PDB file of C-alpha atoms in Angstrom:
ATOM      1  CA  UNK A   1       0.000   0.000   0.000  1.00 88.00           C
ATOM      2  CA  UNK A   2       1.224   3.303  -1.151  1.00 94.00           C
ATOM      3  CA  UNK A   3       1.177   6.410   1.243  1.00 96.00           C
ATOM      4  CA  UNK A   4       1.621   9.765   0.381  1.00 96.00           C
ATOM      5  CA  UNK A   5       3.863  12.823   1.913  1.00 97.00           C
ATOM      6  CA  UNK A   6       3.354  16.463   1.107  1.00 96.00           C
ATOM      7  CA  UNK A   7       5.727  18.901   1.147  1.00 95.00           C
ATOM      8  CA  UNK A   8       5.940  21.444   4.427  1.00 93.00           C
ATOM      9  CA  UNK A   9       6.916  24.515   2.997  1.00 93.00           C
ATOM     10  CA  UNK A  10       4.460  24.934  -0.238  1.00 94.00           C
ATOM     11  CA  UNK A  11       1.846  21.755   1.074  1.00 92.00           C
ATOM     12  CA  UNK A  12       1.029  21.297  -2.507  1.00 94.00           C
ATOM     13  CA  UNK A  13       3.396  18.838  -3.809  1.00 95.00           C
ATOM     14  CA  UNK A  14       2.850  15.343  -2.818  1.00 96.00           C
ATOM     15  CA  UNK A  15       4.669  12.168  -3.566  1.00 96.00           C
ATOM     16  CA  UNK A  16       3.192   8.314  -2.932  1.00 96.00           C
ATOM     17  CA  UNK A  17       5.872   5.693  -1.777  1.00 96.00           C
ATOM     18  CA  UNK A  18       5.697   1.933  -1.039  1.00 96.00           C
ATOM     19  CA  UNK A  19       6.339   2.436   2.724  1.00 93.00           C
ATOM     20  CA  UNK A  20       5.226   4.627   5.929  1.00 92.00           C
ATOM     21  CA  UNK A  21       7.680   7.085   7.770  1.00 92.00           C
ATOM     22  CA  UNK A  22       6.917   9.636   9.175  1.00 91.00           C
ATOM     23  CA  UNK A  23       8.906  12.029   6.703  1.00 92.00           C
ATOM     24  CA  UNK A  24      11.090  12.231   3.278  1.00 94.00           C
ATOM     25  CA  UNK A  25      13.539  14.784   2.738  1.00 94.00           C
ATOM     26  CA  UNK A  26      13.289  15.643  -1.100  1.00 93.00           C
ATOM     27  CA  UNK A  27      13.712  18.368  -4.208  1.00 95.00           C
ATOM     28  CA  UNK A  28      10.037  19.926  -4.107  1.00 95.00           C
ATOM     29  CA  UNK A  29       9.471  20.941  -7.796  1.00 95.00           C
ATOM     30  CA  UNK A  30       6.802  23.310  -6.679  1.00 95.00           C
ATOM     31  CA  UNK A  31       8.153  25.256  -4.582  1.00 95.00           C
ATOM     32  CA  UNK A  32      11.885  24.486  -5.331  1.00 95.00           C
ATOM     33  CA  UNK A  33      13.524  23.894  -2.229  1.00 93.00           C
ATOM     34  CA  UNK A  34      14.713  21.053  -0.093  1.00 94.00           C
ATOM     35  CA  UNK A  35      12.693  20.406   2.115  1.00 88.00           C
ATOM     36  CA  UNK A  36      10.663  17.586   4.674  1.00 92.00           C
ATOM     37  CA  UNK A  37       7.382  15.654   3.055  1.00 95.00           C
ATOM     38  CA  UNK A  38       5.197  15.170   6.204  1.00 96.00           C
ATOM     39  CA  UNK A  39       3.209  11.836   6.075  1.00 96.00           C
ATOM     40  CA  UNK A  40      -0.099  12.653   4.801  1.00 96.00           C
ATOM     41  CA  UNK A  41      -1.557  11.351   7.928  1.00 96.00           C
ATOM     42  CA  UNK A  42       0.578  12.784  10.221  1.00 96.00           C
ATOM     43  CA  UNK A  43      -0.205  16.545   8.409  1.00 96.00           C
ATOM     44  CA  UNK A  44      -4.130  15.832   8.239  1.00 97.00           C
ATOM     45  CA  UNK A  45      -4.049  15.464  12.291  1.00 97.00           C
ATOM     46  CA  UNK A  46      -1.629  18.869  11.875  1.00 97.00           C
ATOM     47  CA  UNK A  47      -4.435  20.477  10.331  1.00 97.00           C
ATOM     48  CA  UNK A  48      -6.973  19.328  12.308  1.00 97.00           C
ATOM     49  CA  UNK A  49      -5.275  20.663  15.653  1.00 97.00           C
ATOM     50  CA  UNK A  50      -4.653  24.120  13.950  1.00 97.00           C
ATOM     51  CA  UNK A  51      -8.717  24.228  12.959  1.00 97.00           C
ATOM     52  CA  UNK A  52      -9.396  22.966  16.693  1.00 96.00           C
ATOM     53  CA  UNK A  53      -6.546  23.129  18.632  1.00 95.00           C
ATOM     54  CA  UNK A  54      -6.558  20.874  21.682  1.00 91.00           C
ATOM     55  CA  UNK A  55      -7.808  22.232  24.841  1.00 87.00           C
ATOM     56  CA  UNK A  56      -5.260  20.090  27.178  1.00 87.00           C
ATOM     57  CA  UNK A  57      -2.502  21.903  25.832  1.00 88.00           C
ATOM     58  CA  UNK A  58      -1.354  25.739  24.904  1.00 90.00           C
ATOM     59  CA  UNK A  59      -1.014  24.931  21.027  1.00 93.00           C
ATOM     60  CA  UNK A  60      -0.603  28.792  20.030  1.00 92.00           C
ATOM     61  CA  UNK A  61       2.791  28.632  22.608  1.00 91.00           C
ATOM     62  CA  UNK A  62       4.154  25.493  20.115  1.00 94.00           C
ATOM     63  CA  UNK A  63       6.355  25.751  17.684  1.00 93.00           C
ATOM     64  CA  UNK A  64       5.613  24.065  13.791  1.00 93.00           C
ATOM     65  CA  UNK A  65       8.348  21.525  14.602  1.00 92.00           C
ATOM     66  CA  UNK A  66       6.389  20.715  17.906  1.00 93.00           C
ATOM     67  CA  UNK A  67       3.254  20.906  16.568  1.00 95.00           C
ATOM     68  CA  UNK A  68       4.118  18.360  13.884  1.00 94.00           C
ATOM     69  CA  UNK A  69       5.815  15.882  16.319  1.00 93.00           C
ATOM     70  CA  UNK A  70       2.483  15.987  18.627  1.00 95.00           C
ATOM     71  CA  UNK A  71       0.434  15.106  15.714  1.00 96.00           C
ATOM     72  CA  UNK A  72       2.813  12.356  14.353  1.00 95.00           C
ATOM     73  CA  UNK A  73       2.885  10.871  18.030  1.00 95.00           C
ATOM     74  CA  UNK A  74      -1.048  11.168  17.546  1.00 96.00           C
ATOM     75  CA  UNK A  75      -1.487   9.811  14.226  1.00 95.00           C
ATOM     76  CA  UNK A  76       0.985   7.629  13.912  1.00 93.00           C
ATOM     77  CA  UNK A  77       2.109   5.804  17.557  1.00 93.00           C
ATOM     78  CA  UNK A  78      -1.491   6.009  18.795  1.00 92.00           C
ATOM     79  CA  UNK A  79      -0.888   8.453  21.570  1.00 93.00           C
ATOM     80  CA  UNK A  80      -3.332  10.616  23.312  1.00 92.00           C
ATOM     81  CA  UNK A  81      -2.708  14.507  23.118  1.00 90.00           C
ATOM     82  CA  UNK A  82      -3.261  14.454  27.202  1.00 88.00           C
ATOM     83  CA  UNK A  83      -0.007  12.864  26.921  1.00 87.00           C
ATOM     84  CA  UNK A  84       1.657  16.203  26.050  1.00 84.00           C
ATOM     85  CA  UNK A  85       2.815  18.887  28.389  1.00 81.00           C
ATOM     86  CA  UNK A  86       4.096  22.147  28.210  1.00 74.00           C
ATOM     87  CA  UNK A  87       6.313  23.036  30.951  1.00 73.00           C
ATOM     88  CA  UNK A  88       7.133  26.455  31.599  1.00 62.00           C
TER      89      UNK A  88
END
C-alpha cells in the first residue's frame, strides 16, 4: 500500500511511496527547495489541531516543529494529546 507525503513549505506537492515514515527529505518541484514531506496522515491530524486546537494543551505557545511531532505521536504511535505537556 502506497502512502503519500506532502511537502511542508508549499503543502502542494505530494509524492506516494511503497512504505510509511513519518517524513522524506526531497527536491520539491513546486516550490523548489529542499525540504521535509510530512506523512499525509501525520499533516491531516496537523491540520486538524490548527482548525481545533486541543484544549489540554497551549497549542498557540508550540512551535511548527512541535506541533508536527504531537500530531505524528497522535497519528501515527497512537498516543493521546493528554499525553503532552508544556512546561514552563
Amino acid at each position: 500500500m502506497n502512502r503519500t507525503y506532502r511537502c511542508l513549505n508549499c503543502t502542494e506537492h505530494t509524492v506516494s511511496r511503497p512504505f510509511d515514515t513519518s517524513h522524506l527529505s526531497k527536491h520539491c518541484p513546486v516550490c523548489d527547495s529542499f525540504e521535509r514531506l510530512v506523512n499525509e496522515t501525520v499533516f491531516e491530524q496537523f491540520r486538524t489541531f490548527e482548525e481545533s486546537p486541543p484544549e489540554s494543551l497551549e497549542w498557540s505557545k508550540l512551535d511548527r516543529q512541535e506541533k508536527l511531532l504531537i500530531s505524528e505521536q497522535v497519528a501515527r504511535k497512537g498516543r493521546s494529546v493528554e499525553d503532552f505537556a508544556i512546561e514552563a
